[in-house]
């Protein structure tokens, strides 16, 4: 069975603060993909990143960065210097290849 | 690139009627599309996997006669909610998997269905 856990239900920060979203996954497979998606209030899921199980290199894209630790089965996401436009629900997902989504973390960035 | 459209974006219908939702991959071919359902403040629940030219595969607990899926081409899948009832009211989201994109699923904007 595969499972994705996002322990943080809601996070509220003031603009310019850093935000780290935790994601822990479970799978017995050795080959898999991990994803992060953003769902703003409009409802559309926006693809942020894909990482395959053999690539543990961390990635940075602008204010976004991801830390993949296979040893702890974690794929955490950090937003640096948060902005109001970052307010959304963020989902971590595991693909085998059907996507299993975590429960999501609601991020609210206050001006 | 990797744009998925969904139509309609919202629909209100009377109980007992059927509603068809279209999902299109606009700039890539998708042999596989997925249909999800999302309740307020909850995560996405996979309903079915739609493969071009073959029957859809439904997740456990999803009524295939209630939610008819057709994937007639490499860019179009449709979900028909038959004899809709108020409990079918939900946010329905489709996704299309880019065959050349390492299993990445790109999502449509969703369809909000309200059954009166």
CSV table of C-alpha atoms in Angstrom, one decimal:
chain,number,residue,atom,x,y,z
A,1,UNK,CA,0.0,0.0,0.0
A,2,UNK,CA,1.1,3.5,-0.6
A,3,UNK,CA,0.4,6.5,1.6
A,4,UNK,CA,1.2,10.1,1.7
A,5,UNK,CA,1.1,12.1,5.0
A,6,UNK,CA,1.0,15.8,5.3
A,7,UNK,CA,0.9,16.3,9.0
A,8,UNK,CA,0.3,20.1,8.9
A,9,UNK,CA,-3.3,20.9,8.2
A,10,UNK,CA,-2.9,24.7,8.2
A,11,UNK,CA,0.0,27.1,8.3
A,12,UNK,CA,-0.4,30.9,8.7
A,13,UNK,CA,2.5,33.3,8.2
A,14,UNK,CA,3.1,36.9,7.7
A,15,UNK,CA,4.5,38.0,4.3
A,16,UNK,CA,8.2,37.5,3.9
A,17,UNK,CA,8.4,34.7,6.4
A,18,UNK,CA,9.7,31.3,5.2
A,19,UNK,CA,7.3,28.3,5.1
A,20,UNK,CA,8.2,24.7,5.1
A,21,UNK,CA,5.6,22.0,4.3
A,22,UNK,CA,6.3,18.5,5.4
A,23,UNK,CA,5.5,15.4,3.3
A,24,UNK,CA,6.2,11.8,4.4
A,25,UNK,CA,5.4,8.9,2.1
A,26,UNK,CA,5.2,5.1,2.3
A,27,UNK,CA,5.8,2.7,-0.5
A,28,UNK,CA,7.5,-0.7,-1.0
A,29,UNK,CA,8.3,0.1,-4.6
A,30,UNK,CA,11.8,1.2,-5.4
A,31,UNK,CA,10.7,3.2,-8.5
A,32,UNK,CA,8.3,6.0,-8.0
A,33,UNK,CA,7.7,9.7,-8.6
A,34,UNK,CA,6.9,12.4,-6.0
A,35,UNK,CA,5.0,15.6,-6.8
A,36,UNK,CA,3.9,18.8,-5.3
A,37,UNK,CA,0.9,20.6,-6.6
A,38,UNK,CA,-0.6,24.0,-5.6
A,39,UNK,CA,-4.4,24.5,-5.5
A,40,UNK,CA,-5.2,28.2,-5.3
A,41,UNK,CA,-8.8,29.4,-4.4
A,42,UNK,CA,-9.7,29.1,-8.1
A,43,UNK,CA,-9.5,25.3,-7.7
A,44,UNK,CA,-7.1,24.4,-10.5
A,45,UNK,CA,-4.2,22.3,-9.5
A,46,UNK,CA,-0.9,23.7,-10.6
A,47,UNK,CA,2.1,21.4,-11.1
A,48,UNK,CA,5.1,22.5,-9.2
A,49,UNK,CA,7.7,19.7,-9.3
A,50,UNK,CA,8.3,16.1,-10.1
A,51,UNK,CA,11.1,14.1,-8.5
A,52,UNK,CA,11.9,10.4,-9.3
A,53,UNK,CA,13.0,8.0,-6.6
A,54,UNK,CA,16.5,7.8,-7.9
A,55,UNK,CA,17.2,11.5,-7.9
A,56,UNK,CA,17.8,12.8,-4.4
A,57,UNK,CA,19.3,16.1,-5.5
A,58,UNK,CA,17.6,19.0,-3.9
A,59,UNK,CA,16.0,21.5,-6.2
A,60,UNK,CA,15.5,25.3,-6.1
A,61,UNK,CA,13.2,27.2,-8.4
A,62,UNK,CA,13.0,30.9,-7.5
A,63,UNK,CA,11.5,31.1,-4.0
A,64,UNK,CA,10.6,27.4,-4.0
A,65,UNK,CA,12.9,24.7,-2.9
A,66,UNK,CA,12.5,21.0,-2.2
A,67,UNK,CA,14.4,18.6,0.0
A,68,UNK,CA,14.1,14.9,-0.9
A,69,UNK,CA,15.4,12.5,1.8
A,70,UNK,CA,14.9,8.9,0.7
A,71,UNK,CA,16.3,7.6,4.0
A,72,UNK,CA,13.4,9.2,5.9
A,73,UNK,CA,10.9,9.0,3.1
A,74,UNK,CA,10.3,12.7,3.1
A,75,UNK,CA,9.9,15.3,0.4
A,76,UNK,CA,9.6,18.6,2.0
A,77,UNK,CA,8.8,21.9,0.3
A,78,UNK,CA,10.0,25.4,1.4
A,79,UNK,CA,8.7,28.7,0.3
A,80,UNK,CA,11.2,31.4,1.0
A,81,UNK,CA,10.1,35.0,1.6
A,82,UNK,CA,6.4,34.1,1.3
A,83,UNK,CA,4.0,36.4,-0.6
A,84,UNK,CA,0.2,36.8,-0.4
A,85,UNK,CA,-0.1,35.0,-3.8
A,86,UNK,CA,1.4,31.9,-2.2
A,87,UNK,CA,-1.8,31.5,-0.2
A,88,UNK,CA,-3.2,28.1,-1.4
A,89,UNK,CA,-3.6,24.5,-0.6
A,90,UNK,CA,-0.5,22.5,-1.3
A,91,UNK,CA,-0.6,18.8,-2.1
A,92,UNK,CA,2.1,16.3,-2.0
A,93,UNK,CA,1.5,13.2,-4.1
A,94,UNK,CA,3.1,9.8,-4.9
A,95,UNK,CA,2.8,8.2,-8.3
A,96,UNK,CA,3.1,4.5,-9.0
A,97,UNK,CA,1.7,5.5,-11.5
A,98,UNK,CA,-1.7,6.3,-10.0
A,99,UNK,CA,-1.4,9.4,-7.9
A,100,UNK,CA,-1.9,9.1,-4.2
A,101,UNK,CA,-2.5,12.5,-2.6
A,102,UNK,CA,-1.8,13.7,0.8
A,103,UNK,CA,-4.5,15.5,2.7
A,104,UNK,CA,-3.1,18.9,1.7
A,105,UNK,CA,-1.7,21.8,3.7
A,106,UNK,CA,-3.5,25.2,3.6
A,107,UNK,CA,-1.1,28.0,3.6
A,108,UNK,CA,-2.3,31.5,4.4
A,109,UNK,CA,0.1,34.4,3.9
A,110,UNK,CA,-1.0,37.6,5.6
A,111,UNK,CA,0.1,41.0,4.4
B,1,UNK,CA,2.7,23.8,-22.8
B,2,UNK,CA,0.8,20.9,-21.0
B,3,UNK,CA,-2.5,22.6,-20.8
B,4,UNK,CA,-5.7,20.7,-19.9
B,5,UNK,CA,-9.1,22.2,-20.4
B,6,UNK,CA,-12.4,21.2,-18.8
B,7,UNK,CA,-15.9,22.1,-19.8
B,8,UNK,CA,-18.1,23.3,-18.3
B,9,UNK,CA,-16.4,25.0,-15.4
B,10,UNK,CA,-19.7,24.9,-13.5
B,11,UNK,CA,-23.1,23.4,-14.0
B,12,UNK,CA,-26.3,23.4,-12.0
B,13,UNK,CA,-28.9,20.7,-12.9
B,14,UNK,CA,-32.1,19.2,-11.6
B,15,UNK,CA,-32.1,15.9,-9.8
B,16,UNK,CA,-32.5,13.0,-12.3
B,17,UNK,CA,-30.8,14.7,-15.2
B,18,UNK,CA,-27.5,13.6,-16.7
B,19,UNK,CA,-24.5,15.9,-17.0
B,20,UNK,CA,-21.5,15.5,-19.3
B,21,UNK,CA,-18.1,17.0,-18.5
B,22,UNK,CA,-15.4,17.2,-21.1
B,23,UNK,CA,-11.6,17.0,-20.5
B,24,UNK,CA,-9.2,17.9,-23.3
B,25,UNK,CA,-5.4,17.9,-23.5
B,26,UNK,CA,-4.7,21.0,-25.7
B,27,UNK,CA,-1.1,20.6,-26.6
B,28,UNK,CA,-0.1,17.1,-26.0
B,29,UNK,CA,-1.4,13.6,-26.5
B,30,UNK,CA,-2.7,11.7,-23.5
B,31,UNK,CA,-3.3,8.0,-23.7
B,32,UNK,CA,-4.3,8.1,-20.1
B,33,UNK,CA,-6.6,10.5,-18.3
B,34,UNK,CA,-7.9,10.4,-14.8
B,35,UNK,CA,-11.0,11.6,-13.1
B,36,UNK,CA,-11.0,12.9,-9.6
B,37,UNK,CA,-13.6,14.1,-7.2
B,38,UNK,CA,-13.0,16.6,-4.4
B,39,UNK,CA,-15.2,17.5,-1.6
B,40,UNK,CA,-14.8,20.9,0.2
B,41,UNK,CA,-11.6,21.1,2.3
B,42,UNK,CA,-10.6,17.6,1.3
B,43,UNK,CA,-8.1,16.0,-0.8
B,44,UNK,CA,-8.6,14.6,-4.3
B,45,UNK,CA,-10.2,11.1,-4.6
B,46,UNK,CA,-9.4,9.2,-7.8
B,47,UNK,CA,-12.6,7.9,-9.4
B,48,UNK,CA,-11.3,6.2,-12.5
B,49,UNK,CA,-8.6,5.9,-15.0
B,50,UNK,CA,-9.5,6.5,-18.6
B,51,UNK,CA,-7.5,4.8,-21.4
B,52,UNK,CA,-7.9,5.8,-25.0
B,53,UNK,CA,-9.8,3.2,-26.9
B,54,UNK,CA,-10.5,0.9,-24.0
B,55,UNK,CA,-12.8,0.7,-21.0
B,56,UNK,CA,-12.2,2.8,-18.0
B,57,UNK,CA,-10.9,1.3,-14.8
B,58,UNK,CA,-12.9,2.4,-11.8
B,59,UNK,CA,-11.7,2.6,-8.2
B,60,UNK,CA,-13.4,0.6,-5.6
B,61,UNK,CA,-16.7,2.0,-4.5
B,62,UNK,CA,-17.2,4.1,-7.7
B,63,UNK,CA,-20.3,3.1,-9.6
B,64,UNK,CA,-19.4,2.7,-13.2
B,65,UNK,CA,-23.0,2.9,-14.4
B,66,UNK,CA,-23.4,6.1,-12.5
B,67,UNK,CA,-20.2,7.7,-13.8
B,68,UNK,CA,-19.8,6.9,-17.5
B,69,UNK,CA,-16.4,7.6,-18.9
B,70,UNK,CA,-15.5,7.7,-22.6
B,71,UNK,CA,-12.0,8.3,-23.9
B,72,UNK,CA,-12.6,8.4,-27.7
B,73,UNK,CA,-9.4,10.1,-28.7
B,74,UNK,CA,-5.9,11.0,-27.5
B,75,UNK,CA,-7.0,14.4,-26.5
B,76,UNK,CA,-10.5,14.0,-25.2
B,77,UNK,CA,-12.2,12.1,-22.3
B,78,UNK,CA,-15.7,12.7,-21.1
B,79,UNK,CA,-17.4,11.9,-17.8
B,80,UNK,CA,-21.2,11.6,-17.7
B,81,UNK,CA,-22.9,11.7,-14.4
B,82,UNK,CA,-26.1,9.9,-15.0
B,83,UNK,CA,-29.4,10.5,-13.2
B,84,UNK,CA,-27.6,13.0,-10.9
B,85,UNK,CA,-28.7,13.4,-7.3
B,86,UNK,CA,-27.8,16.1,-4.7
B,87,UNK,CA,-25.2,13.8,-3.2
B,88,UNK,CA,-23.3,13.9,-6.6
B,89,UNK,CA,-22.7,17.6,-6.1
B,90,UNK,CA,-19.0,18.0,-6.0
B,91,UNK,CA,-15.9,19.4,-7.7
B,92,UNK,CA,-14.8,17.1,-10.5
B,93,UNK,CA,-11.3,17.4,-11.8
B,94,UNK,CA,-9.6,15.6,-14.7
B,95,UNK,CA,-6.0,15.2,-15.4
B,96,UNK,CA,-4.0,14.0,-18.4
B,97,UNK,CA,-0.8,12.2,-18.2
B,98,UNK,CA,1.9,13.4,-20.6
B,99,UNK,CA,3.3,10.3,-22.1
B,100,UNK,CA,6.7,11.9,-22.6
B,101,UNK,CA,6.7,13.8,-19.3
B,102,UNK,CA,7.7,11.1,-16.9
B,103,UNK,CA,4.2,10.3,-15.6
B,104,UNK,CA,3.4,13.9,-14.8
B,105,UNK,CA,-0.3,14.5,-14.6
B,106,UNK,CA,-1.5,17.9,-15.6
B,107,UNK,CA,-4.9,18.9,-14.2
B,108,UNK,CA,-7.8,20.7,-15.7
B,109,UNK,CA,-9.4,23.7,-14.0
B,110,UNK,CA,-12.2,21.5,-12.6
B,111,UNK,CA,-16.0,21.4,-12.9
B,112,UNK,CA,-18.3,22.4,-10.0
B,113,UNK,CA,-21.5,20.4,-10.2
B,114,UNK,CA,-24.5,21.4,-8.2
B,115,UNK,CA,-27.5,19.1,-8.3
B,116,UNK,CA,-30.7,20.6,-7.0
